[in-house]
Structure formats: structure tokens, C-alpha cells
Tab-separated table of N, CA and C and ligand atoms in Angstrom:
chain	number	residue	atom	x	y	z
P	1011	MET	N	-10.379	4.650	11.542
P	1011	MET	CA	-10.076	3.244	11.190
P	1011	MET	C	-9.563	3.167	9.780
P	1012	SER	N	-10.199	3.805	8.844
P	1012	SER	CA	-9.776	3.745	7.463
P	1012	SER	C	-8.408	4.448	7.342
P	1013	ASN	N	-8.173	5.407	8.213
P	1013	ASN	CA	-6.869	6.083	8.217
P	1013	ASN	C	-5.761	5.112	8.629
P	1014	THR	N	-6.051	4.290	9.610
P	1014	THR	CA	-5.138	3.285	10.127
P	1014	THR	C	-4.830	2.250	9.007
P	1015	LEU	N	-5.866	1.867	8.272
P	1015	LEU	CA	-5.676	0.906	7.149
P	1015	LEU	C	-4.797	1.549	6.071
P	1016	THR	N	-4.964	2.840	5.858
P	1016	THR	CA	-4.131	3.526	4.902
P	1016	THR	C	-2.667	3.550	5.311
P	1017	HIS	N	-2.449	3.779	6.598
P	1017	HIS	CA	-1.057	3.759	7.133
P	1017	HIS	C	-0.469	2.397	7.020
P	1018	ILE	N	-1.262	1.369	7.340
P	1018	ILE	CA	-0.747	-0.031	7.231
P	1018	ILE	C	-0.369	-0.305	5.799
P	1019	LEU	N	-1.274	0.017	4.870
P	1019	LEU	CA	-0.996	-0.310	3.460
P	1019	LEU	C	0.168	0.502	2.900
P	1020	LYS	N	0.446	1.645	3.480
P	1020	LYS	CA	1.557	2.468	3.056
P	1020	LYS	C	2.888	2.089	3.783
P	1021	ASN	N	2.819	1.023	4.625
P	1021	ASN	CA	3.985	0.512	5.271
P	1021	ASN	C	4.609	1.541	6.197
P	1022	GLU	N	3.790	2.336	6.893
P	1022	GLU	CA	4.259	3.445	7.727
P	1022	GLU	C	4.364	3.050	9.203
P	1023	CYS	N	5.285	3.722	9.857
P	1023	CYS	CA	5.520	3.509	11.285
P	1023	CYS	C	4.221	3.780	12.064
P	1024	PRO	N	3.838	2.987	13.035
P	1024	PRO	CA	2.591	3.269	13.798
P	1024	PRO	C	2.695	4.454	14.710
P	1025	ASN	N	3.890	4.853	15.032
P	1025	ASN	CA	4.118	5.962	15.960
P	1025	ASN	C	4.105	7.338	15.311
P	1026	CYS	N	4.848	7.482	14.229
P	1026	CYS	CA	5.019	8.817	13.614
P	1026	CYS	C	4.420	8.868	12.180
P	1027	HIS	N	4.134	7.729	11.581
P	1027	HIS	CA	3.589	7.646	10.214
P	1027	HIS	C	4.489	8.284	9.174
P	1028	LYS	N	5.825	8.374	9.512
P	1028	LYS	CA	6.751	8.877	8.528
P	1028	LYS	C	7.821	7.886	8.104
P	1029	GLY	N	8.306	7.120	9.082
P	1029	GLY	CA	9.270	6.089	8.771
P	1029	GLY	C	8.628	4.839	8.209
P	1030	LYS	N	9.394	3.936	7.619
P	1030	LYS	CA	8.876	2.753	7.014
P	1030	LYS	C	9.198	1.515	7.915
P	1031	VAL	N	8.270	0.615	7.995
P	1031	VAL	CA	8.429	-0.634	8.762
P	1031	VAL	C	9.344	-1.625	7.963
P	1032	PHE	N	8.965	-1.826	6.725
P	1032	PHE	CA	9.711	-2.759	5.864
P	1032	PHE	C	10.657	-1.956	4.924
P	1033	LYS	N	11.825	-2.602	4.692
P	1033	LYS	CA	12.767	-1.913	3.801
P	1033	LYS	C	12.267	-1.976	2.364
P	1034	ASP	N	11.417	-2.933	2.055
P	1034	ASP	CA	10.873	-3.086	0.700
P	1034	ASP	C	10.084	-1.834	0.303
P	1035	LYS	N	10.274	-1.396	-0.929
P	1035	LYS	CA	9.487	-0.189	-1.350
P	1035	LYS	C	8.025	-0.567	-1.511
P	1036	ASN	N	7.718	-1.720	-2.103
P	1036	ASN	CA	6.358	-2.070	-2.408
P	1036	ASN	C	6.020	-3.361	-1.655
P	1037	ILE	N	5.027	-3.332	-0.732
P	1037	ILE	CA	4.672	-4.533	0.019
P	1037	ILE	C	3.741	-5.417	-0.770
P	1038	PHE	N	3.200	-4.915	-1.876
P	1038	PHE	CA	2.211	-5.739	-2.640
P	1038	PHE	C	2.922	-6.618	-3.617
P	1039	LEU	N	3.815	-6.136	-4.432
P	1039	LEU	CA	4.526	-6.947	-5.430
P	1039	LEU	C	5.954	-7.196	-5.087
P	1040	ASN	N	6.177	-7.950	-4.057
P	1040	ASN	CA	7.532	-8.284	-3.647
P	1040	ASN	C	7.490	-9.763	-3.152
P	1041	PHE	N	8.241	-10.588	-3.858
P	1041	PHE	CA	8.163	-11.995	-3.550
P	1041	PHE	C	9.358	-12.556	-2.769
P	1042	GLY	N	10.243	-11.629	-2.330
P	1042	GLY	CA	11.348	-12.061	-1.501
P	1042	GLY	C	10.924	-12.125	-0.022
P	1043	PHE	N	11.824	-12.647	0.814
P	1043	PHE	CA	11.519	-12.708	2.251
P	1043	PHE	C	11.517	-11.266	2.754
P	1044	PRO	N	10.563	-10.876	3.586
P	1044	PRO	CA	10.474	-9.472	4.025
P	1044	PRO	C	11.714	-9.063	4.858
P	1045	LYS	N	12.188	-7.871	4.536
P	1045	LYS	CA	13.335	-7.307	5.322
P	1045	LYS	C	12.730	-6.141	6.099
P	1046	MET	N	12.792	-6.251	7.411
P	1046	MET	CA	12.201	-5.238	8.266
P	1046	MET	C	13.304	-4.312	8.818
P	1047	ASN	N	12.929	-3.091	9.059
P	1047	ASN	CA	13.791	-2.202	9.798
P	1047	ASN	C	13.613	-2.542	11.275
P	1048	GLU	N	14.733	-2.509	12.058
P	1048	GLU	CA	14.563	-2.794	13.461
P	1048	GLU	C	13.928	-1.633	14.233
P	1049	TYR	N	14.338	-0.436	13.816
P	1049	TYR	CA	13.833	0.768	14.418
P	1049	TYR	C	13.286	1.704	13.332
P	1050	CYS	N	12.342	2.587	13.727
P	1050	CYS	CA	11.873	3.587	12.756
P	1050	CYS	C	12.997	4.563	12.464
P	1051	SER	N	13.193	4.917	11.201
P	1051	SER	CA	14.255	5.867	10.834
P	1051	SER	C	13.995	7.258	11.277
P	1052	HIS	N	12.752	7.540	11.565
P	1052	HIS	CA	12.320	8.923	11.905
P	1052	HIS	C	12.181	9.160	13.425
P	1053	CYS	N	11.475	8.259	14.112
P	1053	CYS	CA	11.208	8.452	15.549
P	1053	CYS	C	11.893	7.442	16.461
P	1054	ASN	N	12.638	6.483	15.865
P	1054	ASN	CA	13.351	5.450	16.617
P	1054	ASN	C	12.459	4.491	17.341
P	1055	TYR	N	11.205	4.305	16.899
P	1055	TYR	CA	10.273	3.338	17.494
P	1055	TYR	C	10.710	1.976	17.155
P	1056	LYS	N	10.784	1.079	18.189
P	1056	LYS	CA	11.228	-0.293	17.974
P	1056	LYS	C	10.075	-1.127	17.546
P	1057	PHE	N	10.196	-1.786	16.370
P	1057	PHE	CA	9.100	-2.554	15.777
P	1057	PHE	C	8.991	-3.890	16.425
P	1058	GLN	N	10.103	-4.593	16.602
P	1058	GLN	CA	10.032	-5.914	17.267
P	1058	GLN	C	10.317	-5.720	18.730
P	1059	LYS	N	9.291	-5.768	19.551
P	1059	LYS	CA	9.385	-5.384	20.976
P	1059	LYS	C	10.181	-6.451	21.760
P	1060	GLU	N	10.074	-7.717	21.321
P	1060	GLU	CA	10.749	-8.796	22.086
P	1060	GLU	C	11.005	-9.941	21.109
P	1061	PRO	N	11.904	-10.881	21.425
P	1061	PRO	CA	12.109	-12.006	20.527
P	1061	PRO	C	10.828	-12.815	20.388
P	1062	GLY	N	10.506	-13.206	19.179
P	1062	GLY	CA	9.266	-13.961	18.921
P	1062	GLY	C	8.014	-13.117	18.870
P	1063	TYR	N	8.213	-11.832	18.846
P	1063	TYR	CA	7.078	-10.867	18.837
P	1063	TYR	C	6.119	-11.140	17.713
P	1064	PHE	N	6.623	-11.506	16.549
P	1064	PHE	CA	5.796	-11.637	15.345
P	1064	PHE	C	5.183	-13.029	15.231
P	1065	PHE	N	5.391	-13.912	16.211
P	1065	PHE	CA	4.773	-15.195	16.226
P	1065	PHE	C	3.254	-15.023	16.190
P	1066	GLY	N	2.697	-14.068	16.853
P	1066	GLY	CA	1.286	-13.812	16.872
P	1066	GLY	C	0.727	-13.341	15.539
P	1067	ALA	N	1.586	-12.747	14.753
P	1067	ALA	CA	1.174	-12.285	13.412
P	1067	ALA	C	0.755	-13.468	12.545
P	1068	MET	N	1.209	-14.645	12.911
P	1068	MET	CA	0.836	-15.840	12.224
P	1068	MET	C	-0.697	-16.074	12.241
P	1069	TYR	N	-1.297	-15.720	13.366
P	1069	TYR	CA	-2.739	-15.878	13.474
P	1069	TYR	C	-3.503	-14.920	12.583
P	1070	VAL	N	-2.987	-13.664	12.458
P	1070	VAL	CA	-3.522	-12.727	11.566
P	1070	VAL	C	-3.387	-13.236	10.094
P	1071	ASN	N	-2.216	-13.772	9.804
P	1071	ASN	CA	-1.928	-14.313	8.483
P	1071	ASN	C	-2.893	-15.470	8.201
P	1072	TYR	N	-3.104	-16.338	9.134
P	1072	TYR	CA	-3.993	-17.479	8.957
P	1072	TYR	C	-5.417	-17.018	8.659
P	1073	GLY	N	-5.888	-16.031	9.416
P	1073	GLY	CA	-7.253	-15.502	9.185
P	1073	GLY	C	-7.384	-14.858	7.831
P	1074	LEU	N	-6.359	-14.142	7.410
P	1074	LEU	CA	-6.323	-13.519	6.078
P	1074	LEU	C	-6.384	-14.593	4.986
P	1075	THR	N	-5.560	-15.610	5.165
P	1075	THR	CA	-5.475	-16.656	4.134
P	1075	THR	C	-6.808	-17.439	4.003
P	1076	VAL	N	-7.435	-17.710	5.171
P	1076	VAL	CA	-8.773	-18.416	5.094
P	1076	VAL	C	-9.809	-17.505	4.409
P	1077	ALA	N	-9.789	-16.220	4.794
P	1077	ALA	CA	-10.755	-15.314	4.157
P	1077	ALA	C	-10.542	-15.191	2.625
P	1078	GLN	N	-9.241	-15.179	2.246
P	1078	GLN	CA	-8.968	-15.071	0.796
P	1078	GLN	C	-9.316	-16.394	0.104
P	1079	GLY	N	-9.106	-17.523	0.786
P	1079	GLY	CA	-9.529	-18.786	0.164
P	1079	GLY	C	-11.047	-18.888	-0.029
P	1080	ILE	N	-11.753	-18.431	0.970
P	1080	ILE	CA	-13.246	-18.458	0.864
P	1080	ILE	C	-13.695	-17.481	-0.238
P	1081	ALA	N	-13.075	-16.274	-0.294
P	1081	ALA	CA	-13.443	-15.300	-1.324
P	1081	ALA	C	-13.094	-15.889	-2.711
P	1082	THR	N	-11.946	-16.552	-2.874
P	1082	THR	CA	-11.568	-17.127	-4.129
P	1082	THR	C	-12.605	-18.239	-4.510
P	1083	TYR	N	-12.992	-19.031	-3.506
P	1083	TYR	CA	-13.973	-20.065	-3.829
P	1083	TYR	C	-15.276	-19.446	-4.312
P	1084	CYS	N	-15.772	-18.416	-3.628
P	1084	CYS	CA	-17.023	-17.808	-3.997
P	1084	CYS	C	-17.010	-17.240	-5.457
P	1085	VAL	N	-15.857	-16.663	-5.790
P	1085	VAL	CA	-15.742	-16.120	-7.172
P	1085	VAL	C	-15.627	-17.272	-8.180
P	1086	ALA	N	-14.743	-18.248	-7.854
P	1086	ALA	CA	-14.512	-19.311	-8.807
P	1086	ALA	C	-15.680	-20.265	-9.016
P	1087	GLN	N	-16.514	-20.486	-7.984
P	1087	GLN	CA	-17.630	-21.413	-8.150
P	1087	GLN	C	-18.688	-20.883	-9.095
P	1088	MET	N	-18.640	-19.585	-9.374
P	1088	MET	CA	-19.614	-19.035	-10.319
P	1088	MET	C	-19.354	-19.554	-11.746
P	1089	PHE	N	-18.098	-19.991	-12.013
P	1089	PHE	CA	-17.720	-20.399	-13.357
P	1089	PHE	C	-17.857	-21.911	-13.555
P	1090	PHE	N	-18.342	-22.594	-12.534
P	1090	PHE	CA	-18.516	-24.046	-12.632
P	1090	PHE	C	-19.983	-24.401	-12.396
P	1091	GLU	N	-20.386	-25.507	-12.983
P	1091	GLU	CA	-21.847	-25.882	-12.844
P	1091	GLU	C	-22.135	-26.469	-11.440
P	1092	GLN	N	-21.238	-27.323	-10.972
P	1092	GLN	CA	-21.439	-27.919	-9.644
P	1092	GLN	C	-21.058	-26.927	-8.580
P	1093	THR	N	-21.751	-27.108	-7.420
P	1093	THR	CA	-21.430	-26.205	-6.291
P	1093	THR	C	-19.982	-26.319	-5.814
P	1094	PHE	N	-19.549	-27.552	-5.700
P	1094	PHE	CA	-18.141	-27.792	-5.302
P	1094	PHE	C	-17.483	-28.650	-6.328
P	1095	ASP	N	-16.903	-28.020	-7.290
P	1095	ASP	CA	-16.135	-28.685	-8.352
P	1095	ASP	C	-14.681	-28.838	-7.859
P	1096	LEU	N	-14.102	-30.016	-7.987
P	1096	LEU	CA	-12.741	-30.224	-7.512
P	1096	LEU	C	-11.714	-29.386	-8.242
P	1097	ARG	N	-12.054	-28.877	-9.430
P	1097	ARG	CA	-11.145	-28.026	-10.136
P	1097	ARG	C	-10.926	-26.655	-9.462
P	1098	ILE	N	-11.760	-26.371	-8.514
P	1098	ILE	CA	-11.639	-25.055	-7.770
P	1098	ILE	C	-10.459	-25.120	-6.819
P	1099	ILE	N	-10.170	-26.297	-6.314
P	1099	ILE	CA	-9.080	-26.405	-5.324
P	1099	ILE	C	-7.724	-25.845	-5.845
P	1100	PRO	N	-7.243	-26.263	-7.037
P	1100	PRO	CA	-6.008	-25.683	-7.527
P	1100	PRO	C	-6.073	-24.160	-7.742
P	1101	ILE	N	-7.249	-23.668	-8.096
P	1101	ILE	CA	-7.456	-22.225	-8.290
P	1101	ILE	C	-7.223	-21.493	-6.908
P	1102	ILE	N	-7.803	-22.095	-5.892
P	1102	ILE	CA	-7.653	-21.575	-4.520
P	1102	ILE	C	-6.162	-21.611	-4.122
P	1103	ALA	N	-5.507	-22.741	-4.428
P	1103	ALA	CA	-4.119	-22.891	-4.072
P	1103	ALA	C	-3.215	-21.864	-4.758
P	1104	VAL	N	-3.485	-21.603	-5.997
P	1104	VAL	CA	-2.693	-20.600	-6.724
P	1104	VAL	C	-2.951	-19.222	-6.182
P	1105	ALA	N	-4.231	-18.903	-5.886
P	1105	ALA	CA	-4.526	-17.564	-5.341
P	1105	ALA	C	-3.850	-17.372	-3.970
P	1106	ILE	N	-3.893	-18.347	-3.133
P	1106	ILE	CA	-3.282	-18.247	-1.808
P	1106	ILE	C	-1.792	-18.130	-1.910
P	1107	THR	N	-1.206	-18.932	-2.849
P	1107	THR	CA	0.232	-18.878	-2.989
P	1107	THR	C	0.685	-17.509	-3.492
P	1108	LEU	N	-0.020	-16.934	-4.409
P	1108	LEU	CA	0.339	-15.618	-4.934
P	1108	LEU	C	0.213	-14.521	-3.895
P	1109	LEU	N	-0.692	-14.738	-2.916
P	1109	LEU	CA	-0.893	-13.691	-1.905
P	1109	LEU	C	-0.034	-13.904	-0.658
P	1110	THR	N	0.730	-14.953	-0.641
P	1110	THR	CA	1.562	-15.315	0.555
P	1110	THR	C	2.492	-14.145	0.998
P	1111	SER	N	3.209	-13.638	0.069
P	1111	SER	CA	4.181	-12.563	0.368
P	1111	SER	C	3.501	-11.340	0.910
P	1112	PHE	N	2.396	-10.916	0.300
P	1112	PHE	CA	1.616	-9.782	0.744
P	1112	PHE	C	1.074	-10.034	2.168
P	1113	ASN	N	0.523	-11.240	2.367
P	1113	ASN	CA	-0.065	-11.590	3.676
P	1113	ASN	C	0.983	-11.523	4.775
P	1114	LEU	N	2.173	-12.011	4.485
P	1114	LEU	CA	3.224	-12.007	5.539
P	1114	LEU	C	3.526	-10.543	5.958
P	1115	ARG	N	3.653	-9.682	5.014
P	1115	ARG	CA	3.977	-8.314	5.381
P	1115	ARG	C	2.764	-7.609	6.036
P	1116	PHE	N	1.614	-7.817	5.422
P	1116	PHE	CA	0.377	-7.166	5.948
P	1116	PHE	C	0.040	-7.615	7.356
P	1117	SER	N	0.190	-8.928	7.623
P	1117	SER	CA	-0.099	-9.436	8.948
P	1117	SER	C	0.843	-8.887	10.017
P	1118	ARG	N	2.129	-8.706	9.636
P	1118	ARG	CA	3.070	-8.121	10.586
P	1118	ARG	C	2.731	-6.675	10.847
P	1119	LEU	N	2.370	-5.935	9.817
P	1119	LEU	CA	1.963	-4.561	9.989
P	1119	LEU	C	0.697	-4.421	10.875
P	1120	VAL	N	-0.255	-5.307	10.651
P	1120	VAL	CA	-1.492	-5.304	11.456
P	1120	VAL	C	-1.139	-5.611	12.934
P	1121	TRP	N	-0.199	-6.544	13.102
P	1121	TRP	CA	0.214	-6.957	14.452
P	1121	TRP	C	0.879	-5.765	15.158
P	1122	ILE	N	1.747	-5.061	14.517
P	1122	ILE	CA	2.416	-3.892	15.054
P	1122	ILE	C	1.415	-2.815	15.433
P	1123	TYR	N	0.434	-2.561	14.594
P	1123	TYR	CA	-0.571	-1.588	14.838
P	1123	TYR	C	-1.523	-2.002	15.993
P	1124	MET	N	-1.812	-3.308	16.107
P	1124	MET	CA	-2.688	-3.819	17.162
P	1124	MET	C	-2.056	-3.549	18.543
P	1125	PHE	N	-0.769	-3.728	18.672
P	1125	PHE	CA	-0.130	-3.629	19.930
P	1125	PHE	C	0.711	-2.395	20.125
P	1126	LYS	N	0.387	-1.376	19.358
P	1126	LYS	CA	1.011	-0.049	19.579
P	1126	LYS	C	0.428	0.537	20.826
P	1127	ASP	N	1.226	1.279	21.556
P	1127	ASP	CA	0.768	1.930	22.788
P	1127	ASP	C	-0.073	3.170	22.403
P	1128	TYR	N	-1.364	3.018	22.454
P	1128	TYR	CA	-2.243	4.169	22.059
P	1128	TYR	C	-2.478	5.194	23.174
P	1129	THR	N	-1.980	4.899	24.375
P	1129	THR	CA	-2.205	5.832	25.440
P	1129	THR	C	-1.290	7.060	25.377
P	1130	SER	N	-0.139	6.928	24.793
P	1130	SER	CA	0.780	8.069	24.745
P	1130	SER	C	0.504	8.915	23.530
Q	1822	ZN	ZN1	8.324	6.369	13.498
């Protein structure tokens, strides 16, 4: 499992672990729209299996965003006296906005790995 997470974070093809899914060198610090390779450059694995395939990655992205929002709240509320200070909301908004680009790429990679054919 941790091996799979390493492959996802390294932007590697789910089939051969040698080709790259995204054309971007760094999936963490890249604020442009993600540019994906259609096929793996090494094993010719097709990443987008059908039109609208990555629609489901939106659910992964949503879960990630909610988890990051809750984590940001838990960290930020330690610096305020009240349990729910309204000044925490913009902090959560900034954190989520900064993580948007990473979440988009990460959720697509998770989606590809979730629906990889593990029988072959
Ligand atoms: Zn490959």
C-alpha cells in the first residue's frame, strides 16, 4: 500500500511504474492546468479509458479537500481562544485554494490506480 502511494506521488504509470501520467515534472508545485499524457510513454497504457473517465476523480478531490479543511481547522483553532473563531474561515479558504492544483492531480492519479486492472 505504501508502495502504491509512493508510485502515485511520483506520478508514475500504474501499469509499468516507469512512464509518467502527467507531463508536469512536479505535481506538488505546479499551478497551471494539469497536462496529462494520453498513453504511457513506456508501456502504452491508456490513462483515460473513456470520455468523462475522470469525472469520478471529483469525488476523490472532494474528500481530500474536506479532509484538508478539517485538518486546517484543527491546527488553526489552537491559535484562537474561541473554539470556532470566524477568522479561521479565511485561513481554511487560503489553505484549500493553495492545495487545489495538487488535489486535482493527486485525485486523478488515485482514480487511475483505483481502477487499474489488477488481475493481469
Ligand atoms: Zn506504463
